[in-house]
């Protein structure tokens, strides 16, 4: 069995339309993330409220024809010259410029109640009824929301406490994930896989992953999120975030576990912020100290220049969300967004959070191993074929992860300089630290029992794998722009030149002497072989993409990715295409979304594989809540990037979020 770093292609991925961090302080000091992407959205997810009910049946009959036209307008766009409808909708929403003297005169003339189809007064005359009076006008549909914005933004922020100096926000998130497939007998989507409630024998001696019946509830998370920001004056800001998380799936497996509330209801606490900011400590100089998130890069989700915070790869719908860490951040903006600098120092290394399926990358002997040299891949391929036909040689695998020593010399440092020229934001950056996903470094094997004897817990051999976090230098460039002459199409790109500080050779001990090069005409059985999984050689990871909004209801996006999150090392970088679309209706109250990520064939010799992620986002007209129904389907055989066991099961999920 031979593990690998990219076996940790845990990933599930799939991006969503670009979204900036929820905390505005996590952006560049200039605050200019002027990507052409549809990042900006009104602060409220909720559409304007019209809670009046119809009063006059005759008026309803008179408006039938207009209502039919309005329904077509809601889905396919209203005529641009329908100024009266737009003005009525603006009046219904209470938007637009403040009323001047002429407006007041008109109000005096029309003191009598105006009969309307939706009831009440001063909403919309019956003869001019349009669905935009209920679900919003063209202005409210100009900028499409992202999933992050739908979840994160609710009613206007600011509690008004302490003379408006305290901003307090609360969210409640509840989600359920259901497995719709898993590996069974080494195959994904195996028609012989047991369904929920079936009782079957264990899936063969290969022990490729754990056979989980379809329909298993793999995750039931209930989260409370409390965020506060206290700014007693213009120079000091105190920011905190605490998130108690309750997991509803019991972990009890023994009688004694039933006496432990922690086993019955697993619970932990997370935090995305706990820092103090000092603004204008010196002219144009800001300092933030404490637990925080700093996001670099302009691309959607896949940012090769963003290495300061570790990635959260455990929750698929939130794939690549950053994890906060303790750090010192210094922002200097002598020319505001025309020229700004940022420096970051992180004293403690924190690794990426991996999904539970990540261990399958080491347990599955057929998982692809991306050695840097083709000759080493050929040796591994022969060994994998040998194990496939001689299941007694499938080893019991244990792992040991060596983290960087906790001392000041292992701190991470980064600097960035940026500017804005016309509609283009651009920056250059440098990072010195660690790759946050471990790579296999050494495998030691031993015999548990003679092949002629009985097995030990189903195995005759055992292997212990050591993994390490490579140290690296990263030089990056990025840009983002909104192109007016292309109807405000968004363009972005970023690239990172990554230089490992040393070569990492993966040494594999074999449990017996074996000729792993039988086609070379020489009988040369060996007890071990080694090859570089990471060369001391520079390599490039990059992302380039564009997005475009068509009318009021269609958003499209496409990105080219040179290197997935878990691709690392020269010769180990794959090529991917990510594409997706949003169909938006009823003033952002109903969104149909589908995104895909596909690995393209490359010199790594892997077959194509795909992740398909559809979902539906619904926001009720009363606001304060978001309902999401979606899924992740992994398509590909078990030797591919997204088809291997390390990605975990395909899932369907339901999530509801309430905020105030």
XYZ file of C-alpha atoms in Angstrom, residues 50-456:
407
model
C -45.890 43.764 1.248
C -48.105 42.169 3.822
C -51.406 43.664 2.755
C -54.074 41.309 1.409
C -56.427 41.841 -1.584
C -59.636 43.678 -0.775
C -61.528 44.170 -4.031
C -62.408 41.217 -6.294
C -63.412 43.557 -9.107
C -60.030 45.206 -9.002
C -58.404 41.797 -9.173
C -60.346 40.939 -12.317
C -59.363 44.248 -13.922
C -55.690 43.525 -13.221
C -55.589 39.951 -14.601
C -54.018 40.956 -17.882
C -51.407 43.188 -16.228
C -50.625 40.459 -13.673
C -49.983 37.944 -16.463
C -47.569 40.386 -18.091
C -45.937 40.994 -14.724
C -45.358 37.257 -14.246
C -43.552 37.116 -17.607
C -41.544 40.184 -16.613
C -40.496 38.556 -13.327
C -38.951 35.622 -15.146
C -37.726 37.211 -18.394
C -37.243 40.890 -17.569
C -39.539 43.885 -17.907
C -39.344 46.373 -20.818
C -36.758 49.046 -20.084
C -39.158 51.841 -20.979
C -41.741 50.832 -18.406
C -40.923 53.858 -16.265
C -44.285 54.033 -14.541
C -43.947 50.475 -13.265
C -40.439 51.163 -11.957
C -41.598 54.321 -10.219
C -44.517 52.493 -8.619
C -42.213 49.729 -7.451
C -39.805 52.275 -5.986
C -42.694 53.809 -4.113
C -43.771 50.400 -2.863
C -40.300 49.718 -1.531
C -39.845 53.117 0.000
C -36.659 53.585 -2.043
C -35.395 56.391 -4.197
C -34.541 60.000 -3.451
C -36.178 61.735 -0.499
C -39.405 63.502 -1.340
C -38.963 67.142 -2.314
C -41.511 69.950 -2.202
C -43.228 68.750 -5.364
C -43.657 65.284 -3.872
C -45.253 66.776 -0.789
C -47.688 68.739 -2.932
C -48.685 65.576 -4.768
C -49.295 63.829 -1.499
C -51.566 66.655 -0.379
C -53.578 66.392 -3.580
C -54.017 62.624 -3.172
C -54.930 62.478 0.489
C -57.749 60.081 -0.331
C -56.948 56.401 -0.260
C -55.797 54.843 -3.523
C -57.485 51.565 -4.258
C -54.900 48.863 -4.870
C -54.980 45.203 -5.781
C -52.744 44.199 -2.900
C -54.737 46.229 -0.417
C -53.739 49.127 1.769
C -52.843 52.581 0.533
C -49.980 54.109 -1.400
C -48.651 50.728 -2.538
C -49.545 50.583 -6.237
C -52.659 51.518 -8.202
C -54.572 48.441 -9.318
C -54.213 49.257 -12.993
C -50.389 49.414 -12.685
C -49.833 46.231 -10.652
C -46.525 44.468 -11.313
C -44.893 41.566 -9.483
C -41.963 43.874 -8.838
C -44.252 45.578 -6.291
C -43.942 42.404 -4.267
C -40.589 40.896 -5.199
C -38.463 43.942 -5.984
C -37.560 46.189 -8.907
C -34.885 45.957 -11.543
C -32.563 47.937 -9.270
C -32.770 45.206 -6.622
C -31.896 42.564 -9.210
C -28.913 44.259 -10.835
C -26.349 42.534 -8.661
C -26.757 38.842 -8.015
C -25.952 37.452 -4.576
C -23.517 34.731 -3.677
C -24.320 31.874 -1.326
C -22.016 33.373 1.278
C -23.835 36.677 1.078
C -27.208 35.009 1.358
C -26.102 33.191 4.485
C -24.047 35.909 6.105
C -26.141 38.985 5.485
C -29.495 39.532 7.083
C -31.017 42.659 8.521
C -28.850 45.792 8.658
C -26.049 45.411 11.178
C -25.661 47.467 14.296
C -27.532 46.937 17.502
C -27.680 50.546 18.577
C -26.225 49.649 21.956
C -23.692 51.972 23.561
C -24.717 54.830 21.257
C -24.286 52.636 18.187
C -20.708 51.672 19.058
C -21.556 47.979 19.427
C -22.408 45.824 16.427
C -23.926 42.508 17.464
C -24.972 39.758 15.049
C -26.323 36.277 15.682
C -26.879 33.368 13.313
C -28.396 29.944 13.842
C -27.418 27.259 11.314
C -28.842 23.749 11.195
C -27.863 21.199 8.541
C -28.310 17.522 7.698
C -26.097 15.578 5.255
C -27.146 12.206 3.819
C -24.752 9.790 2.064
C -26.078 8.782 -1.339
C -23.133 6.563 -2.259
C -19.906 5.204 -0.850
C -17.218 2.753 -1.759
C -18.271 -0.853 -1.569
C -15.879 -3.604 -2.572
C -13.593 -1.016 -4.114
C -16.232 0.587 -6.362
C -18.202 3.820 -6.231
C -21.891 3.607 -7.166
C -21.678 -0.174 -6.790
C -25.176 -1.573 -7.496
C -24.474 -4.321 -4.948
C -23.890 -1.807 -2.158
C -26.313 -2.394 0.736
C -29.139 0.056 1.203
C -30.155 1.524 4.537
C -31.175 -1.165 6.990
C -29.644 -4.057 5.034
C -27.393 -6.468 6.896
C -24.451 -7.762 4.858
C -20.995 -9.144 5.377
C -17.937 -6.894 5.465
C -16.794 -5.741 1.992
C -14.027 -8.220 1.075
C -10.516 -8.518 2.426
C -9.343 -5.428 0.568
C -11.002 -3.234 3.181
C -11.108 -0.314 0.769
C -12.812 2.327 2.865
C -15.776 1.606 5.085
C -19.005 0.432 3.502
C -21.682 2.896 4.598
C -25.255 2.046 3.563
C -26.932 4.528 1.276
C -29.189 6.861 3.221
C -26.876 7.101 6.220
C -27.049 10.502 7.950
C -23.360 11.356 8.092
C -23.703 14.847 9.551
C -26.254 16.711 11.642
C -24.768 20.025 12.701
C -26.435 22.730 14.756
C -24.404 25.899 15.111
C -24.832 29.161 17.016
C -22.715 32.057 15.755
C -22.232 35.148 17.903
C -20.286 38.049 16.399
C -19.630 41.407 18.020
C -17.604 44.465 17.142
C -17.165 47.247 19.693
C -15.652 50.533 18.542
C -15.517 52.969 21.467
C -13.770 55.586 19.319
C -12.286 56.004 15.860
C -8.950 54.440 16.846
C -9.914 51.247 18.708
C -12.017 48.279 17.608
C -12.540 45.066 19.579
C -13.828 42.137 17.517
C -14.933 38.705 18.704
C -16.671 35.675 17.295
C -17.659 32.475 19.081
C -19.499 29.532 17.554
C -20.751 26.665 19.733
C -21.330 23.635 17.488
C -23.551 20.693 18.428
C -23.278 17.522 16.346
C -26.465 15.492 16.494
C -24.971 12.144 15.432
C -24.147 10.114 18.538
C -20.616 8.711 18.805
C -21.508 6.141 21.458
C -20.280 2.632 20.654
C -19.867 1.037 24.102
C -22.074 0.829 27.145
C -19.833 3.248 29.030
C -20.269 5.831 26.261
C -23.946 6.113 27.144
C -22.907 7.753 30.404
C -21.023 10.513 28.562
C -22.949 13.486 27.232
C -19.956 14.328 25.042
C -20.328 10.962 23.271
C -24.102 11.242 22.963
C -24.068 14.865 21.789
C -20.606 15.790 20.490
C -19.901 19.468 21.070
C -17.065 21.862 20.305
C -16.447 25.604 19.991
C -15.005 27.468 17.016
C -13.986 31.103 16.593
C -13.276 33.176 13.490
C -12.201 36.333 15.309
C -10.755 37.479 18.627
C -8.575 40.528 18.011
C -7.995 44.179 18.826
C -7.476 46.698 16.039
C -5.700 50.046 16.402
C -6.494 52.446 13.564
C -4.167 55.326 12.679
C -1.604 54.254 15.256
C 0.533 56.409 12.988
C -0.852 58.286 9.989
C -2.300 55.704 7.553
C -1.017 52.841 9.729
C -3.392 50.238 11.227
C -2.474 47.324 13.495
C -4.532 44.225 14.343
C -3.393 41.689 16.915
C -5.131 38.426 17.787
C -7.117 35.636 16.171
C -8.230 36.639 12.691
C -8.556 35.732 9.017
C -6.582 37.339 6.184
C -7.678 36.331 2.689
C -5.432 37.045 -0.302
C -6.202 36.535 -3.965
C -8.882 37.526 -6.449
C -10.128 34.167 -7.772
C -13.215 32.312 -6.605
C -12.442 29.762 -3.888
C -9.178 28.528 -5.410
C -6.525 31.096 -4.479
C -2.911 29.905 -4.925
C -1.587 33.136 -3.341
C -3.718 32.652 -0.221
C -1.584 30.648 2.227
C -1.764 32.555 5.522
C -4.779 30.826 7.067
C -5.227 27.052 6.881
C -8.119 25.624 4.866
C -11.245 24.022 6.247
C -11.720 21.040 3.928
C -14.020 19.099 6.215
C -17.408 20.602 5.307
C -18.048 20.173 1.585
C -20.541 23.038 1.010
C -18.050 25.369 2.758
C -15.011 23.911 1.016
C -11.774 25.948 1.392
C -13.241 28.260 4.028
C -10.283 29.707 6.002
C -9.640 28.848 9.642
C -8.692 31.764 11.908
C -5.243 31.832 13.487
C -3.320 34.050 15.882
C -1.364 36.711 14.011
C -0.105 40.272 13.791
C -1.364 42.262 10.797
C 0.004 45.705 9.862
C -1.692 47.774 7.133
C -0.114 50.908 5.679
C -2.005 52.948 3.071
C -0.066 56.121 2.246
C -2.122 56.726 -0.907
C -5.278 54.867 0.102
C -6.240 52.420 -2.678
C -3.601 53.846 -5.030
C -0.825 52.306 -2.958
C -1.078 50.083 0.104
C 1.054 47.585 1.981
C 0.224 44.719 4.286
C 2.495 42.678 6.512
C 1.522 39.530 8.430
C 3.336 37.457 11.031
C 1.885 34.149 12.263
C 3.820 32.729 15.231
C 2.118 29.295 15.306
C 1.580 26.864 12.449
C -1.947 25.455 12.216
C -2.718 22.610 9.773
C -5.675 22.300 7.416
C -8.778 20.566 8.739
C -9.247 17.398 6.674
C -12.439 15.418 6.061
C -12.909 12.092 7.794
C -12.486 10.345 4.436
C -8.886 11.616 4.128
C -7.493 8.535 5.847
C -8.793 6.448 2.934
C -6.044 8.026 0.851
C -3.622 5.880 2.795
C -5.854 2.853 3.356
C -6.727 2.308 -0.310
C -3.805 0.621 -2.120
C -5.268 1.615 -5.484
C -5.316 5.343 -4.771
C -3.220 7.279 -7.331
C 0.219 8.307 -6.052
C 1.705 11.274 -7.835
C 5.402 10.574 -7.777
C 7.380 13.256 -9.560
C 9.136 10.735 -11.850
C 7.364 8.457 -14.302
C 9.670 5.536 -13.495
C 8.539 5.646 -9.866
C 4.913 5.746 -10.955
C 5.490 2.654 -13.088
C 6.953 0.799 -10.103
C 3.985 1.796 -7.993
C 1.566 0.751 -10.713
C 3.083 -2.716 -10.804
C 2.888 -2.971 -7.008
C -0.765 -1.888 -7.004
C -1.618 -4.502 -9.622
C 0.222 -7.117 -7.574
C -1.794 -6.262 -4.459
C -5.027 -6.317 -6.462
C -4.457 -9.975 -7.339
C -2.818 -10.977 -4.031
C -5.062 -9.576 -1.346
C -3.008 -11.054 1.486
C -0.428 -8.319 0.826
C -2.931 -5.529 1.501
C -1.454 -3.929 4.672
C -2.972 -2.594 7.846
C -2.084 1.086 7.785
C -1.247 3.420 10.657
C -0.083 7.011 10.317
C 2.106 9.484 12.138
C 2.060 13.215 11.327
C 5.111 15.314 12.210
C 4.154 18.954 12.753
C 6.750 21.745 12.703
C 8.269 22.342 16.157
C 6.587 25.138 18.101
C 9.296 27.780 18.201
C 9.761 31.303 16.924
C 11.926 30.142 14.024
C 8.966 28.261 12.556
C 6.734 31.317 12.376
C 5.152 32.279 9.054
C 5.625 35.703 7.474
C 4.010 37.412 4.498
C 4.025 40.814 2.824
C 1.850 42.304 0.103
C 1.759 45.521 -1.917
C -1.259 46.581 -3.959
C -2.670 49.360 -6.089
C -5.705 50.322 -8.112
C -5.320 51.647 -11.648
C -8.616 52.632 -13.218
C -10.970 49.633 -12.989
C -8.143 47.204 -12.178
C -7.008 46.092 -8.720
C -3.638 44.371 -8.638
C -1.137 43.230 -6.051
C 2.106 41.330 -5.541
C 2.814 39.161 -2.510
C 5.380 36.934 -0.822
C 4.818 34.207 1.764
C 7.271 32.085 3.736
C 5.815 29.222 5.708
C 4.371 25.739 5.353
C 2.039 23.865 3.030
C -0.923 23.034 5.292
C -1.742 19.547 3.910
C 0.755 16.832 4.909
C 2.607 14.733 2.320
C 3.817 11.146 2.887
C 7.504 10.959 3.661
C 8.233 7.395 4.691
C 6.544 4.002 4.982
C 7.855 1.234 7.222
C 6.359 -2.249 6.824
C 6.419 -5.364 8.956
C 4.948 -8.856 8.922
C 2.098 -9.637 11.310
C 1.807 -13.334 10.483
C 3.227 -15.851 8.028
C 1.213 -16.181 4.855
C 0.589 -19.825 5.723
C -0.879 -18.875 9.100
C -4.105 -17.217 10.129
C -4.416 -13.455 9.735
C -4.256 -10.945 12.585
